[in-house]
Amino acid sequence: MDKKSKRKGNCSYKNVRGRPLIAITMGDPTGVGPEVICKALAKDTIRKRGRIFVIGDRRVMEKIASIFSPHLRINPVNKPEDVSDSYASIDVLSLTEFPPEEIIYGRPTVQIGAGMFSYIRKAAELAMERRIDAIVTAPINKKIITEAAIFTDERKGVFTGHTEFFLNYSGCREVAMMLAGKRLRVVPVTTHIPLRELWNDLTKERILSCIKLTHEGMKIFFGKKSPKIAVSGLNPHGGEGGIFGGEEKDIIIPAIEEARAMGVDVSGPYPPDTVYLQGARGGFDVIIGMYHDQALIPLKLLYFYDAVNITLGLPFIRTSVDHGTAYDIAGKGVASERSMINAIRIAADAARRLRYVKGRN
C-alpha cells in the first residue's frame, strides 16, 4: 500500500452503514484459532451482528469446519466485496494453500509463520483502504513469525505482536491495549517490554496518553460518554507517600491532574493490590495499570476464557481473543469459543456505534 495513503496520528474511523463488514484473521493453523472461529461462526446470533469473513487458508478452514462445524461449507471469496450474507457458509479470503497433512498441531513451520503474517498484513491493508469495518484476530506464534524474517519492529528487531504491527502499519503515533471482561476492564500503560526497561518507558507523557486513549476508547467500544477511570499506582501501597518509591508523585499524579483539567473523569493513583477489586465490584468503568502483568493478572484471573483484547487509538477497529495458540489442546475439540464470540460482538457493536459519534459522519 502507498505510504502516502496512510493516515498519520490517531485518526477517525469509517462511518458504518448497515451491517458492518468484519474480517477475522485465521492466526496459527497449528493452534486453536481455526477451531474457535468455526465454532463462533456456527452461531446465528453472531452472524446477525455483521457480514463476517476469514482471511486465512481455505484448505485449513475446510478441514476444521468438517470436524467442528460440519453443517457449514467454506465459500472462497476473492475480495471483501464478495462476502455473502449466508449463515450456511464461512467466506474465506485465502492467501495460502497449506496441504492439510502438513499442518501438525503445535508445530508451526517458518512457511506457516509467513502465512500467519500475510493474514495480518492483508487485514491491515483492507482496513486502511476502508474496505472493511473491523478486524478480529485469532492467536499467533510471535516467535515463528519472527523466524520467517518478514517483518522487523524498528525498536526491537522482532515481531512483538499484533498491536505493535498495527501501530506501525497505520502510521499512528500511539495506541493502548485494553483487556475487557464482563465486570472488569484494564489498560496497561506499558505492554510487551522486559520489566527492567519499565523505568525508561514509564513517563508522565505516556501515562497521560494512555488516559486519553482509554477515555476515547470507552466511548467507541462501550458507549460510555464519560467513563469513570481509575489509575493504579506503581509501587506497593501506591508508594506510601514516597516511602516505597516516588513514581506516584513524580509522574503518575501530574498525568492524572493534566487529564482532569481536560475534563476526563479520572482518579488515583490507587494501591495496586486493592484497585482491581474495586473495579470488579463496579466502582470504576476501567482501570489503568502501569505495566503488563500488573493489569492483566487480575483480569485473567476472572476472565481467562472469555476476555477480549481491544486496541485503542488505531484508525480502524481491532479486537482479538485474549488467549494464545493453546497448542496443548489444539485439535482436541475442547477449545472455548467464548473469547472469539465476545471479540466479534464488541467489534460489531463498536462499528455500529460510530455512526453516532459526533464529527465522524
C-alpha atoms as one frame of an Amber mdcrd trajectory, in Angstrom:
protein
   0.000   0.000   0.000   1.215   3.507  -0.840   2.601   5.076   2.326   1.086
   8.407   1.298  -2.366   6.917   1.774  -1.666   6.056   5.401  -3.284   8.403
   7.864  -0.950   9.805  10.497  -1.732  10.228  14.153  -4.806   8.848  15.879
  -7.382   9.112  13.172 -11.140   8.848  12.836 -12.871   5.645  11.809 -15.098
   4.788   8.881 -18.769   5.571   9.276 -20.618   2.281   9.005 -23.906   1.913
   7.164 -25.862  -1.302   7.632 -24.276  -4.467   8.921 -20.532  -3.979   9.430
 -18.077  -5.989   7.356 -15.704  -7.811   9.708 -12.514  -9.670   8.793 -11.196
 -12.403  11.096  -7.536 -13.302  10.648  -7.123 -17.065  10.963  -3.993 -16.949
  13.116  -1.834 -20.038  13.620  -3.305 -23.040  11.776  -1.487 -25.392  14.151
  -3.232 -23.829  17.162  -6.856 -23.368  18.245  -7.588 -20.304  16.089  -9.408
 -22.047  13.201 -11.370 -24.159  15.684 -12.712 -21.249  17.744 -13.508 -19.329
  14.555 -15.596 -22.210  13.181 -17.379 -22.706  16.495 -18.165 -18.987  16.818
 -19.420 -18.620  13.242 -21.705 -21.603  13.708 -23.890 -19.415  15.921 -26.621
 -17.412  14.180 -26.619 -14.833  16.973 -23.069 -13.885  15.979 -23.714 -13.968
  12.244 -26.547 -11.479  12.678 -24.125  -8.883  14.012 -22.255  -8.397  10.763
 -21.053  -9.752   7.454 -18.076 -11.799   8.574 -15.294 -13.480   6.604 -11.958
 -15.132   7.353  -8.569 -14.115   5.970  -6.514 -17.280   6.016  -6.272 -20.644
   4.310  -9.249 -22.256   2.576  -7.951 -25.812   2.888  -7.260 -25.453   6.605
 -10.703 -23.975   7.223 -12.377 -26.742   5.207 -10.696 -29.407   7.317 -11.519
 -27.729  10.626 -15.110 -26.886   9.649 -15.731 -30.510   8.607 -14.825 -31.560
  12.157 -16.266 -28.837  14.369 -18.984 -27.193  12.230 -19.918 -29.811   9.607
 -23.121 -28.015   8.638 -21.118 -25.033   7.378 -19.481 -25.047   3.960 -16.425
 -22.989   3.073 -17.061 -20.377   0.386 -13.910 -18.899  -1.227 -14.004 -15.163
  -1.993 -11.501 -13.018  -3.863 -12.275  -9.707  -2.184 -14.311  -8.339   0.752
 -16.979  -7.026  -1.570 -17.856 -10.639  -2.474 -18.717 -11.641   1.097 -22.216
 -13.089   1.306 -24.973 -12.812   3.896 -25.440 -16.576   4.149 -25.350 -18.160
   7.590 -24.786 -21.570   5.960 -21.212 -20.869   4.898 -17.943 -19.352   6.072
 -16.459 -16.997   3.493 -12.670 -17.275   3.254 -10.253 -14.933   1.524  -7.475
 -17.478   1.063  -3.853 -16.280   0.949  -2.128 -19.632   1.486  -2.678 -23.244
   0.452  -1.081 -25.439   3.070  -1.519 -29.180   2.468  -3.690 -30.402   5.373
  -1.296 -33.285   6.058   1.490 -30.764   6.724  -0.488 -28.996   9.463   0.687
 -30.631  12.677  -0.792 -29.198  15.863   1.765 -27.336  17.945   4.442 -27.495
  15.272   4.306 -24.379  13.069   6.934 -24.072  10.351   8.629 -20.966   9.025
   6.335 -21.163   5.986   3.324 -21.209   8.281   4.790 -18.223  10.145   4.975
 -16.316   6.866   1.368 -17.262   6.209   0.225 -16.011   9.615   1.838 -12.683
   8.951   0.296 -12.388   5.479  -3.201 -12.674   7.015  -2.472  -9.836   9.456
  -0.927  -7.603   6.804  -3.844  -8.136   4.411  -6.358  -7.251   7.110  -4.459
  -4.053   7.918  -4.317  -3.158   4.230  -8.074  -3.624   3.788  -8.830  -1.650
   6.945  -6.637   1.264   5.880  -8.306   1.238   2.469 -11.683   1.457   4.248
 -12.864  -1.752   2.589 -13.706  -3.434   5.902 -15.160  -2.018   9.098 -13.294
  -4.041  11.717 -10.591  -6.640  12.283 -10.828  -9.540  14.730  -7.615 -11.518
  15.205  -7.061 -15.147  16.186  -3.900 -16.102  18.130  -0.471 -16.302  16.505
   3.025 -17.517  17.327   5.225 -14.403  17.506   8.457 -16.367  17.571   7.781
 -18.281  14.364   6.714 -15.088  12.583   9.997 -13.506  13.615  11.865 -16.551
  12.329  10.107 -16.124   8.998  12.154 -12.902   8.674   9.379 -10.945   7.009
   8.869  -8.168   9.474  11.067  -6.391  11.996   9.867  -3.885  14.511  12.099
  -0.801  14.393  12.647  -0.737  18.148  13.115  -4.393  18.957  14.149  -6.079
  15.752  11.483  -8.769  16.283   7.754  -9.210  15.730   6.369  -8.306  19.134
   2.677  -8.696  18.379  -0.441  -7.576  16.554  -0.701  -4.320  18.475   2.784
  -3.120  17.618   2.410  -4.126  13.977  -0.905  -2.316  13.528   0.604   0.771
  15.181   3.497   0.839  12.719   1.453  -0.091   9.660  -1.235   2.522  10.239
   1.261   5.295  10.937  -0.371   6.168  14.253   1.751   7.749  16.951   0.385
   5.806  19.885  -2.010   3.042  20.837  -3.075   1.292  24.018  -4.159  -2.268
  24.769  -7.394  -2.864  26.663  -8.430  -6.235  28.079 -12.140  -6.420  28.771
 -14.249  -8.836  30.772 -17.862  -8.580  31.893 -17.147  -6.713  35.154 -13.542
  -5.568  34.753 -11.648  -3.695  32.044  -7.954  -2.894  32.264  -5.404  -0.962
  30.210  -1.644  -1.309  30.876   0.467   1.770  30.163   3.400  -0.374  29.021
   2.970  -3.730  27.324   5.472  -6.123  25.787   8.774  -4.963  27.238  11.181
  -6.535  29.726  10.377  -5.422  33.254  13.863  -3.989  33.703  13.109  -1.492
  30.900   9.974  -0.212  32.609  11.770   2.705  34.245  12.750   4.137  30.865
   9.370   3.646  29.199   7.092   4.799  32.024   6.778   8.589  31.732   4.195
  11.212  32.567   3.564  11.749  28.865   2.937   8.062  28.244   0.564   7.785
  31.194  -1.359  10.856  30.025  -1.589   9.443  26.506  -2.932   6.171  27.891
  -5.585   8.007  29.913  -6.744   9.926  26.841  -6.815   6.837  24.620  -8.776
   4.972  27.300 -11.272   7.824  27.664 -11.923   7.894  23.918 -11.899   4.113
  23.574 -14.558   3.626  26.245 -16.879   5.836  24.206 -16.322   3.896  20.999
 -16.255   0.340  22.275 -18.642   0.519  25.239 -20.759   3.622  24.692 -19.588
   5.332  27.888 -19.911   9.077  27.314 -17.992   9.976  30.461 -16.213   6.828
  31.648 -15.004   6.641  35.232 -11.294   5.823  35.018  -9.062   4.688  37.888
  -5.271   4.774  37.705  -3.196   2.262  39.626  -0.006   3.206  41.380   3.281
   1.513  40.548   4.746   0.824  43.956   3.378  -1.134  46.956   0.630   0.806
  48.739   0.785   3.432  45.989   4.245   4.476  47.175   3.089   5.157  50.746
   3.758   8.868  50.378   7.142   8.310  48.744   8.494   5.775  51.240   8.303
   2.928  48.716   9.050   4.935  45.570   8.490   8.344  44.037   6.858   7.490
  40.707   3.366   8.245  42.003   4.326  11.774  42.993   6.699  12.460  40.119
   4.863  11.152  37.054   1.507   9.493  37.812  -0.220  12.271  39.773   0.876
  15.001  37.293  -0.570  12.942  34.416  -3.867  12.464  36.267  -4.104  16.157
  37.094  -3.485  17.161  33.496  -6.134  14.730  32.249  -8.653  16.017  34.786
  -8.001  19.546  33.539  -9.087  18.295  30.110 -12.414  17.123  31.517 -11.582
  13.429  31.911 -13.192  11.665  34.900 -10.003  10.040  36.184  -8.714   9.496
  39.707  -5.836   7.864  41.556  -3.234   6.626  41.930  -4.755   3.811  43.942
  -2.804   0.997  45.630  -2.407  -1.780  43.041  -3.447  -4.514  45.472  -6.941
  -3.076  46.031  -7.990  -1.040  42.994  -8.759  -4.041  40.768 -11.141  -5.430
  43.388 -12.942  -2.077  43.374 -13.163  -2.217  39.598 -14.548  -5.750  39.580
 -17.223  -4.607  42.034 -18.344  -1.814  39.713 -16.529   1.099  41.316 -14.876
   2.094  38.032 -15.561   1.574  34.325 -11.917   0.846  33.569  -8.574   0.683
  35.391  -5.216   1.786  34.003  -2.258  -0.238  35.269   1.385   0.700  34.939
   2.681  -2.463  33.262   1.545  -5.629  31.508   1.263  -8.178  34.316   0.024
  -5.704  36.917  -3.106  -5.113  34.823  -3.549  -8.497  33.184  -3.174 -10.856
  36.121  -6.401  -9.754  37.886  -8.261  -9.612  34.574  -7.237 -13.121  33.545
  -7.936 -14.481  36.998 -11.589 -13.568  36.444 -11.959 -13.897  32.665  -9.322
 -16.267  31.378 -11.685 -17.914  28.868 -13.832 -15.038  27.644 -11.943 -11.726
  27.862 -11.326  -9.616  24.760  -8.216  -7.732  23.688  -9.011  -4.313  22.184
  -6.536  -1.953  20.530  -7.282   1.683  21.333  -6.108   4.560  19.139  -5.965
   2.883  15.726  -7.709   4.384  12.685  -9.770   1.194  12.485 -11.485  -1.158
  14.917  -9.433  -4.130  16.085 -10.365  -6.706  18.694  -8.879 -10.093  19.467
  -9.258 -13.192  21.565  -7.417 -12.913  24.861  -5.684 -16.257  24.690  -2.819
 -17.854  22.848  -2.468 -20.696  20.372  -3.107 -23.264  23.145  -1.059 -25.984
  21.468  -1.746 -28.349  24.355  -5.436 -28.597  23.428  -5.313 -27.814  19.691
  -7.236 -30.347  17.632  -8.940 -31.922  20.632 -12.224 -30.072  20.227 -12.197
 -28.634  23.735 -11.135 -25.038  22.970 -13.693 -22.476  24.110 -15.035 -20.047
  21.520 -16.329 -17.577  24.131 -13.474 -15.098  23.723 -13.854 -15.145  19.917
 -17.611 -14.621  20.225 -17.090 -11.642  22.535 -14.392 -10.191  20.264 -16.748
 -10.306  17.271 -19.608  -8.861  19.295 -17.590  -5.921  20.617 -16.121  -5.177
  17.169 -19.546  -5.189  15.533 -21.123  -3.035  18.237 -18.279  -0.511  18.023
 -18.627  -0.291  14.253 -22.335   0.469  14.562 -21.822   2.884  17.416 -19.520
   5.065  15.355 -22.427   6.240  13.237 -23.495   8.325  16.182 -20.117   9.747
  17.192 -20.189  13.464  16.526 -17.841  14.673  13.833 -17.283  11.305  12.170
 -20.057  11.323   9.634
